[in-house]
Coordinates of C-alpha atoms and ligand atoms in Angstrom, one line a residue:
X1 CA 3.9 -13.0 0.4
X2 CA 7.4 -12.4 0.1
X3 CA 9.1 -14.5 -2.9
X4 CA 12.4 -13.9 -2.9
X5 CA 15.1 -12.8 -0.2
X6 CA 14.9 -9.3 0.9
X7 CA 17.6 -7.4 -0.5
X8 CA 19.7 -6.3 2.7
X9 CA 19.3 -2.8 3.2
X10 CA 14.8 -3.4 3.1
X11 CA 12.8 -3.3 5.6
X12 CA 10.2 -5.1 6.8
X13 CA 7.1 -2.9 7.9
X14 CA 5.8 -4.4 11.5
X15 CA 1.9 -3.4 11.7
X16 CA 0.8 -3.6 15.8
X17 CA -3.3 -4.1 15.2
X18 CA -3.1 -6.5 18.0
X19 CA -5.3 -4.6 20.3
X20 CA -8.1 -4.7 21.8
X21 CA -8.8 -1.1 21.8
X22 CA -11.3 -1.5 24.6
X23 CA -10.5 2.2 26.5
X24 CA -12.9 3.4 22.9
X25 CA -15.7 1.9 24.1
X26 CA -16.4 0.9 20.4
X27 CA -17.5 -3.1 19.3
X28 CA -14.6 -3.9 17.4
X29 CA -11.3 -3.1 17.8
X30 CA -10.1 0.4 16.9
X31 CA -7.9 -0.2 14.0
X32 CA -10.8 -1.7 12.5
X33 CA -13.0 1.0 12.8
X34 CA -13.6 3.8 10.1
X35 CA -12.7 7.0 10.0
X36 CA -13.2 9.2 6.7
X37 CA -14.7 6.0 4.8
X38 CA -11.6 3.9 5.8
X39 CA -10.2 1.6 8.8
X40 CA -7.4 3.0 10.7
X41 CA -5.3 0.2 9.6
X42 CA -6.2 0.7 6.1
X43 CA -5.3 4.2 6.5
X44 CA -1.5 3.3 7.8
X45 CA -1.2 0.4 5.4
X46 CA -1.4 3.2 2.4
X47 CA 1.1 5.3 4.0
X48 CA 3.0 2.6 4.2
X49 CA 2.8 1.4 1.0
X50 CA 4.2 4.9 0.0
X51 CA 7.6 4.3 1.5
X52 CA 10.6 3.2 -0.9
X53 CA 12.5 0.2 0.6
X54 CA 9.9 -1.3 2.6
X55 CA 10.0 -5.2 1.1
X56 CA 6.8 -6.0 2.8
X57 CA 4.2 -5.1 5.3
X58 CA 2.5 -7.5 8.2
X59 CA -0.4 -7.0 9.7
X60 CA -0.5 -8.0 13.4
X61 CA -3.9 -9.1 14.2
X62 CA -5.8 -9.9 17.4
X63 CA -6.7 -14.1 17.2
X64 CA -9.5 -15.0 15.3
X65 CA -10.2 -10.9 13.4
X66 CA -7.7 -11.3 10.4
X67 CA -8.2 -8.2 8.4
X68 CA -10.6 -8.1 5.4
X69 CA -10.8 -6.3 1.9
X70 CA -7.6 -4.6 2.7
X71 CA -5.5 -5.0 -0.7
X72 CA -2.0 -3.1 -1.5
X73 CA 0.1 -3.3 -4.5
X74 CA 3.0 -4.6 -2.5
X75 CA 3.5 -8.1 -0.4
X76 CA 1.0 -8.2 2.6
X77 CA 0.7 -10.5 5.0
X78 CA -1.2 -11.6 8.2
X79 CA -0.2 -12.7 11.4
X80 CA -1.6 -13.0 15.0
X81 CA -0.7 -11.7 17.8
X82 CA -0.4 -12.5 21.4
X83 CA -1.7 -11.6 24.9
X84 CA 0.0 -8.5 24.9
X85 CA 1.5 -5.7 22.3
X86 CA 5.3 -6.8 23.4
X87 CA 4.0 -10.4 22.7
X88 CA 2.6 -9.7 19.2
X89 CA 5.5 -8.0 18.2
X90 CA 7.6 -11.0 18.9
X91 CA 5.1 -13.1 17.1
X92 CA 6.3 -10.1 14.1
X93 CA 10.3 -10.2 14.8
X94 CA 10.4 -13.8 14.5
X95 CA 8.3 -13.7 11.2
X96 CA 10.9 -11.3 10.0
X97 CA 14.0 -13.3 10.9
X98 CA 12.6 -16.3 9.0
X99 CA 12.2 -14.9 6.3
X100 CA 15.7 -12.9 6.2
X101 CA 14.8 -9.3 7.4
X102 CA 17.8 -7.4 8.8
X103 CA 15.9 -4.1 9.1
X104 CA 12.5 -3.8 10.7
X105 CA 9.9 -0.6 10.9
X106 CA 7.2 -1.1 13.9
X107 CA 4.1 1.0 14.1
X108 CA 1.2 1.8 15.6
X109 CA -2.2 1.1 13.8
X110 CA -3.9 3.6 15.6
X111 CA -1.7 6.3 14.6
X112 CA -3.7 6.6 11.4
X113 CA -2.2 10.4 10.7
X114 CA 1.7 9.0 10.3
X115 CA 3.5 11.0 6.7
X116 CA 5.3 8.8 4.5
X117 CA 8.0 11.3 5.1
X118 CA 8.6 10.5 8.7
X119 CA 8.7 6.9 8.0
X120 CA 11.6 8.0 5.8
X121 CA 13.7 9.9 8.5
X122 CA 13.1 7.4 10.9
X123 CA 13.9 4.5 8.8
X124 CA 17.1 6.5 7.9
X125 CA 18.4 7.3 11.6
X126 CA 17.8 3.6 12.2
X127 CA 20.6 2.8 9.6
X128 CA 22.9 5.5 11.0
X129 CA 22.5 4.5 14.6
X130 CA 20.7 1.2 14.5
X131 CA 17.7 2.5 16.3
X132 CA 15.5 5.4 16.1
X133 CA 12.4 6.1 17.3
X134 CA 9.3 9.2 16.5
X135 CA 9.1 11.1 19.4
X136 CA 7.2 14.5 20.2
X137 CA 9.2 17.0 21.8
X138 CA 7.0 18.2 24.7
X139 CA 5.7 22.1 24.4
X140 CA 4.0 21.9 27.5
X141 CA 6.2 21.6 31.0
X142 CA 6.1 18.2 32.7
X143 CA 5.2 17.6 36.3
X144 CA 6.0 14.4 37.8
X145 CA 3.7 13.5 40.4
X146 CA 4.2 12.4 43.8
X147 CA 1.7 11.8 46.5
X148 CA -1.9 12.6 46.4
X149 CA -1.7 13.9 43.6
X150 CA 0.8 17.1 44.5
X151 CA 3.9 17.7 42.3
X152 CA 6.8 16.5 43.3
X153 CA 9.1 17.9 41.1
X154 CA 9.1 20.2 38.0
X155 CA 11.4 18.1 34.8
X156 CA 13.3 20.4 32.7
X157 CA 11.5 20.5 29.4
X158 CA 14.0 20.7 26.6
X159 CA 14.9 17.1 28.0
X160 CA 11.4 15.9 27.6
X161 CA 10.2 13.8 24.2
X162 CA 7.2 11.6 24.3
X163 CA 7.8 8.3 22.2
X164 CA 5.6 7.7 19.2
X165 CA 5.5 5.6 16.9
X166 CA 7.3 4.7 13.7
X167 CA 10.3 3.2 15.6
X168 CA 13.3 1.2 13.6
X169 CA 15.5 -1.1 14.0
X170 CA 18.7 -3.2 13.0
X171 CA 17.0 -6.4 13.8
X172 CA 20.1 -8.7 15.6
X173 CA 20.5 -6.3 18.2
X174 CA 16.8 -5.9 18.9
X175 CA 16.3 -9.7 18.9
X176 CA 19.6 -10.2 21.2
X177 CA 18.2 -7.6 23.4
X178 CA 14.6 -10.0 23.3
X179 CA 16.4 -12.9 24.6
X180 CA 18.0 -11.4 27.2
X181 CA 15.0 -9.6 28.8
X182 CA 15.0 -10.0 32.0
X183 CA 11.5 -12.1 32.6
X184 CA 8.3 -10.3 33.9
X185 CA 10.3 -6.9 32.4
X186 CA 7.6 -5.7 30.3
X187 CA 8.1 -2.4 28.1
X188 CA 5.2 -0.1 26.5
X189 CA 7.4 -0.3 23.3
X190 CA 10.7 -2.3 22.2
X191 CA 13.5 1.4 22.1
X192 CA 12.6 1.3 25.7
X193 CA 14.3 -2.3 26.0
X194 CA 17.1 -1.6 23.9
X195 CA 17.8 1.4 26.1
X196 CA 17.6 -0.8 29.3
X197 CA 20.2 -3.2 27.9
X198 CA 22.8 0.2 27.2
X199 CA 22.0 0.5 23.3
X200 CA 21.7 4.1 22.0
X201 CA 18.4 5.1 20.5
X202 CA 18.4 7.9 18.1
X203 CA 15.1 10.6 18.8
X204 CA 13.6 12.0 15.5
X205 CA 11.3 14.7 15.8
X206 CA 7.7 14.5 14.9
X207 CA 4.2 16.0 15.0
X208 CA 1.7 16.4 17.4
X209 CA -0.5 15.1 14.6
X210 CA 1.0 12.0 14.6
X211 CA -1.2 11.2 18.2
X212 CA -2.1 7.5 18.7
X213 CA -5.9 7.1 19.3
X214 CA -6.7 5.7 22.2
X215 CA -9.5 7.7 24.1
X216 CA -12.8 8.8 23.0
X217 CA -11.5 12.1 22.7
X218 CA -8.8 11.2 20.8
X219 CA -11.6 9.3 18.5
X220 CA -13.3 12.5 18.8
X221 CA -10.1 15.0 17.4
X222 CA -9.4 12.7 14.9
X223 CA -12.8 12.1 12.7
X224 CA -12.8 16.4 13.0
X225 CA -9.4 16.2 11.5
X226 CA -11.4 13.8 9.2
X227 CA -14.6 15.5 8.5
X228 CA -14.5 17.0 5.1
X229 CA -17.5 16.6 2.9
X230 CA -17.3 13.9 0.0
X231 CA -18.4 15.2 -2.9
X232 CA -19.5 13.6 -6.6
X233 CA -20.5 14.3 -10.2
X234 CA -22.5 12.4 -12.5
X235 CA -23.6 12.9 -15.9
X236 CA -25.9 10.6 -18.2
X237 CA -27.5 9.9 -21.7
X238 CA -30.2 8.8 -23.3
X239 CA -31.9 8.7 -26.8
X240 CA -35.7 9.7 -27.2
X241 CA -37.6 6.9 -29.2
X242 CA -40.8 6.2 -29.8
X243 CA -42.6 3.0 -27.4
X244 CA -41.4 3.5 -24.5
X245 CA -42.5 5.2 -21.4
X246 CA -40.7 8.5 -20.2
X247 CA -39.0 7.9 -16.9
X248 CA -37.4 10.8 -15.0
X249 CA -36.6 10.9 -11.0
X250 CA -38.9 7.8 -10.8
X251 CA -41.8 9.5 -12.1
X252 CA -43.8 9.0 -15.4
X253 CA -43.9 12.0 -17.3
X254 CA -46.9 11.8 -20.1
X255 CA -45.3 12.8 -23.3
X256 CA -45.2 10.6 -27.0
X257 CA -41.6 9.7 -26.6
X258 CA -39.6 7.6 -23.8
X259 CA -35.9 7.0 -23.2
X260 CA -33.7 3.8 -24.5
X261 CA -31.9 1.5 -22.4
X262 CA -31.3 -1.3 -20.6
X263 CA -33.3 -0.3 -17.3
X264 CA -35.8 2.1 -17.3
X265 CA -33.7 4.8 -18.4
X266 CA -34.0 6.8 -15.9
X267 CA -31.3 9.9 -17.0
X268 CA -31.7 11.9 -13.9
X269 CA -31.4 8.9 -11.4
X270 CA -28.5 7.4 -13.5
X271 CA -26.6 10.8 -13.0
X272 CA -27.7 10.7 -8.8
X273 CA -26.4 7.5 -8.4
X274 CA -22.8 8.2 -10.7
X275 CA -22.8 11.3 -8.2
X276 CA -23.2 8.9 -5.2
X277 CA -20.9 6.2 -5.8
X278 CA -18.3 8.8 -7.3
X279 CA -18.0 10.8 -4.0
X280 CA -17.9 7.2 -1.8
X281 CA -15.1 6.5 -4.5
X282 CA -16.9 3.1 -5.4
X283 CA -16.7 4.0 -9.0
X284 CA -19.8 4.1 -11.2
X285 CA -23.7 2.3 -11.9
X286 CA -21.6 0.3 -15.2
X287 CA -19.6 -1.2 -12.7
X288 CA -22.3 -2.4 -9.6
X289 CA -25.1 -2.8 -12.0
X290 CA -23.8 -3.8 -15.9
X291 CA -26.1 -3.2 -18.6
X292 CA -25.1 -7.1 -19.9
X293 CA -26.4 -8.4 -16.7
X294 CA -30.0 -9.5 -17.6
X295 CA -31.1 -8.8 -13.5
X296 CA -31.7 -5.3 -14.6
X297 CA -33.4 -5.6 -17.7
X298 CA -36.2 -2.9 -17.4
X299 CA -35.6 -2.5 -13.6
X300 CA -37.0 0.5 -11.8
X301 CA -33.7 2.8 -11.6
X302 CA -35.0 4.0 -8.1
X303 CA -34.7 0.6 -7.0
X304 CA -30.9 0.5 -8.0
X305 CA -30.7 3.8 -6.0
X306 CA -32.0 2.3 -2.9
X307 CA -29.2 -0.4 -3.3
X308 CA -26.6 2.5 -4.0
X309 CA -27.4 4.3 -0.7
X310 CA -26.8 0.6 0.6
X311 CA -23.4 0.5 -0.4
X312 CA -22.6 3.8 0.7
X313 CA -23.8 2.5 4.4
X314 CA -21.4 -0.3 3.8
X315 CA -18.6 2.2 3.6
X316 CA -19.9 4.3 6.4
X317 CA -21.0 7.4 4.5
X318 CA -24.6 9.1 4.2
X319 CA -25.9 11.4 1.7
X320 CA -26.4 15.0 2.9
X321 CA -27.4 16.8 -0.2
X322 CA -27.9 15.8 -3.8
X323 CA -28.9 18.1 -6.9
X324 CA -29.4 17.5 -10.5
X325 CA -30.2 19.7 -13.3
X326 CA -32.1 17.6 -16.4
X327 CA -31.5 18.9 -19.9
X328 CA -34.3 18.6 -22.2
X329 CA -36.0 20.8 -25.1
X330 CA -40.0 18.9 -24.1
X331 CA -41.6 18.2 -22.5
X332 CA -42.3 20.9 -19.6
X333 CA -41.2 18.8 -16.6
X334 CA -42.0 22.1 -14.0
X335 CA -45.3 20.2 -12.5
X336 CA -43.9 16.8 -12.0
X337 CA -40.5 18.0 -10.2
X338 CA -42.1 17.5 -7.1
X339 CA -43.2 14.6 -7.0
X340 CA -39.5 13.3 -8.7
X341 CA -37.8 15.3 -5.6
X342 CA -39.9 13.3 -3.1
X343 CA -39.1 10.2 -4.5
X344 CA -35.4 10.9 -4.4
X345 CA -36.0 12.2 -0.8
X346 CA -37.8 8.7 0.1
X347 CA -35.4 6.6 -1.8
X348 CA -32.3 8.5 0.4
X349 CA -33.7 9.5 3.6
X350 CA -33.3 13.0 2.9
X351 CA -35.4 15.6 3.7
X352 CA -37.2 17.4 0.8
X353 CA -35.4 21.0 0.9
X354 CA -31.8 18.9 0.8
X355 CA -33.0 17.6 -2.8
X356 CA -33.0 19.4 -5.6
X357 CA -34.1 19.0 -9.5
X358 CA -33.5 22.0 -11.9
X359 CA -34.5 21.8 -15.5
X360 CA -33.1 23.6 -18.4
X361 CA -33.4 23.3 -22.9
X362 CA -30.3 23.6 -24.8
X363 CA -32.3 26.3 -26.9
X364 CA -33.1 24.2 -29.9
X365 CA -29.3 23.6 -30.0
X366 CA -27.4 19.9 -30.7
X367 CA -28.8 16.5 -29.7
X368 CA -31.0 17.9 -26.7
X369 CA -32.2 21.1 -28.7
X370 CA -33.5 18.7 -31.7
X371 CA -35.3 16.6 -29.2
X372 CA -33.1 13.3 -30.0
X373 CA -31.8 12.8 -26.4
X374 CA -31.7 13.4 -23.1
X375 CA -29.1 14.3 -20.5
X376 CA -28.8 14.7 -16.7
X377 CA -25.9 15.9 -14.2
X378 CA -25.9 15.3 -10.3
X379 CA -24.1 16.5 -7.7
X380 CA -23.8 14.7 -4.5
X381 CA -22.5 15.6 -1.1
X382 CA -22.1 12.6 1.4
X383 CA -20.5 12.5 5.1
X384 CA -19.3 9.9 7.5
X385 CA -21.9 8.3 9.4
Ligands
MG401 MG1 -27.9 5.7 -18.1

């Protein structure tokens, strides 16, 4: 929350989540939904948070679905909306105006694709003209349509921009323009109001990329715009003593020395599961499973893998291909890497030929060559589900 009074030249960042997104089809709304591991609204709440002079950002929810586990360094806060988007933006304007706003940014959160950079130029124009909107200047020529669906006249297309959003404002004017609406006016977005009441509205020219998603094909371009492979490294430890069994891929190798630790000390499934929760960006095993914590005293590291690929479903991503390569001088692990591949396979949901275990000495050389230690790297590759 805001402390102190905005400083006069800030803006206040308007967030329309209000929807219901219905036309997706989807069960929630679709600012809520992911796309590349992260919610639509999370993805326009970090561009956001990129942009110098914005004071503060509010989140226009539907009633009853505030946001959660979205976190910025920078004030947020959460409001709800009303029955419809011009509603919940009022709900927005008068936030602003209580808490001394004269300069307000409203966007879409379904335009998840918006640079910081046209945020900029927009908020910019505002302050020159005291409104400016995105808009796309049209490539394609416009028809408008008259009866049964024949044209009823072709629009000359240098004069033809469809609105987007970011759209700005000098907030008076906009709110003096709100009181005088006439009633039962309703407008798809608040420029076209001011223009109805005579005020000037500057156009600033964005992408194509900057679409709003609203149909399923829309849904559809945009996770392709979004489907890169994630990818992650791991790479673990352990020392070689004496007592303790010799754990690797959740398999028991037979040899006269075992690895130390906390949990079974499982190198190889240590370095998977880094791998994992490094390409989901959910940090590393110290973090989700700490070595002080006494729940995982001698645990089965496979088991901690199954409740890795659990958090990666929580953040919407699957594994697609994982490999390791285990660094040992002895023992020969050639006839057990089978059975250490299938338990990886089991424990993912992979098949077989998508997991991979490779085994290599050091040549007698350092901790691994003397036989003191063991050490594993992994490689993951994860997708969206
Ligand atoms: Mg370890």
């Amino acid at each position: 929350m805001q402390t102190q009074k905005p400083h006069k030249n800030e803006f206040i960042a308007l967030v329309a989540a209000g929807g219901a997104g219905t036309r997706l089809g989807a069960a929630q709304p679709k600012q809520f939904l992911s796309l590349g591991g992260r919610s639509l609204l999370a993805r326009v709440c970090g561009s956001l948070a990129q942009v110098d002079n914005i004071a503060e950002i509010v989140v226009i929810h539907p009633p009853g679905q505030q946001p959660q586990g979205l976190s910025l360094n920078m004030p947020l806060t959460f409001i709800t909306g009303g029955a419809t988007r011009t509603a919940s933006v009022q709900n927005g304007l008068a936030y602003a105006k209580a808490h001394g706003y004269h300069w307000v940014l409203i966007h879409d959160a379904a335009r998840p694709f918006t640079r910081p950079q046209l945020f900029n130029q927009v908020m910019a124009q505002a302050r020159e003209h005291g409104a400016a909107i995105a808009a796309w200047p049209s490539s394609d020529t416009v028809k408008r349509a008259g009866a049964e669906g024949f044209v009823a006249a072709t629009l000359a297309r240098e004069h033809i921009w469809l609105a987007q959003t970011p759209q700005a404002f000098k907030l008076a004017p906009l709110m003096d323009a709100l009181a005088k609406a006439p009633r039962g006016l309703s407008f798809t977005d608040e420029a076209g109001l001011l223009e109805h009441l005579g005020h000037k509205v500057k156009l600033v020219a964005a992408a194509r990329g900057n679409f709003k998603i609203t149909t399923s094909e829309d849904w559809q371009m945009a996770k392709e715009l979004c489907a890169w492979p994630r990818i992650g490294l791991g790479f673990d430890v352990h020392a070689l003593t004496p007592g303790r069994g010799l754990i690797l891929a959740g398999v028991e190798v037979p040899y006269h020395l075992g690895l130390a630790g906390h949990s079974d000390a499982d190198v190889l499934t240590h370095a998977l599961m880094d791998a994992l929760l490094s390409a989901a960006g959910l940090g590393d095993i110290g973090r989700h499973f700490p070595d002080s914590d006494q729940a995982y005293a001698g645990i089965s590291s496979l088991s901690l893998l199954r409740k890795v690929l659990a958090l990666l479903t929580g953040e919407g991503f699957k594994p697609v291909q994982v490999n390791a390569v285990l660094m040992a001088q002895a023992p020969k692990i050639a006839p057990y890497v089978e059975a250490m591949r299938a338990n990886w396979a089991t424990a993912l949901a992979l098949p077989l030929s998508l997991v991979n275990i490779a085994a290599t000495t050091t040549e007698k050389l350092g901790f691994i060559g003397q036989g003191q230690g063991m050490a594993a790297q992994a490689q993951a590759m994860l997708q969206e589900i």
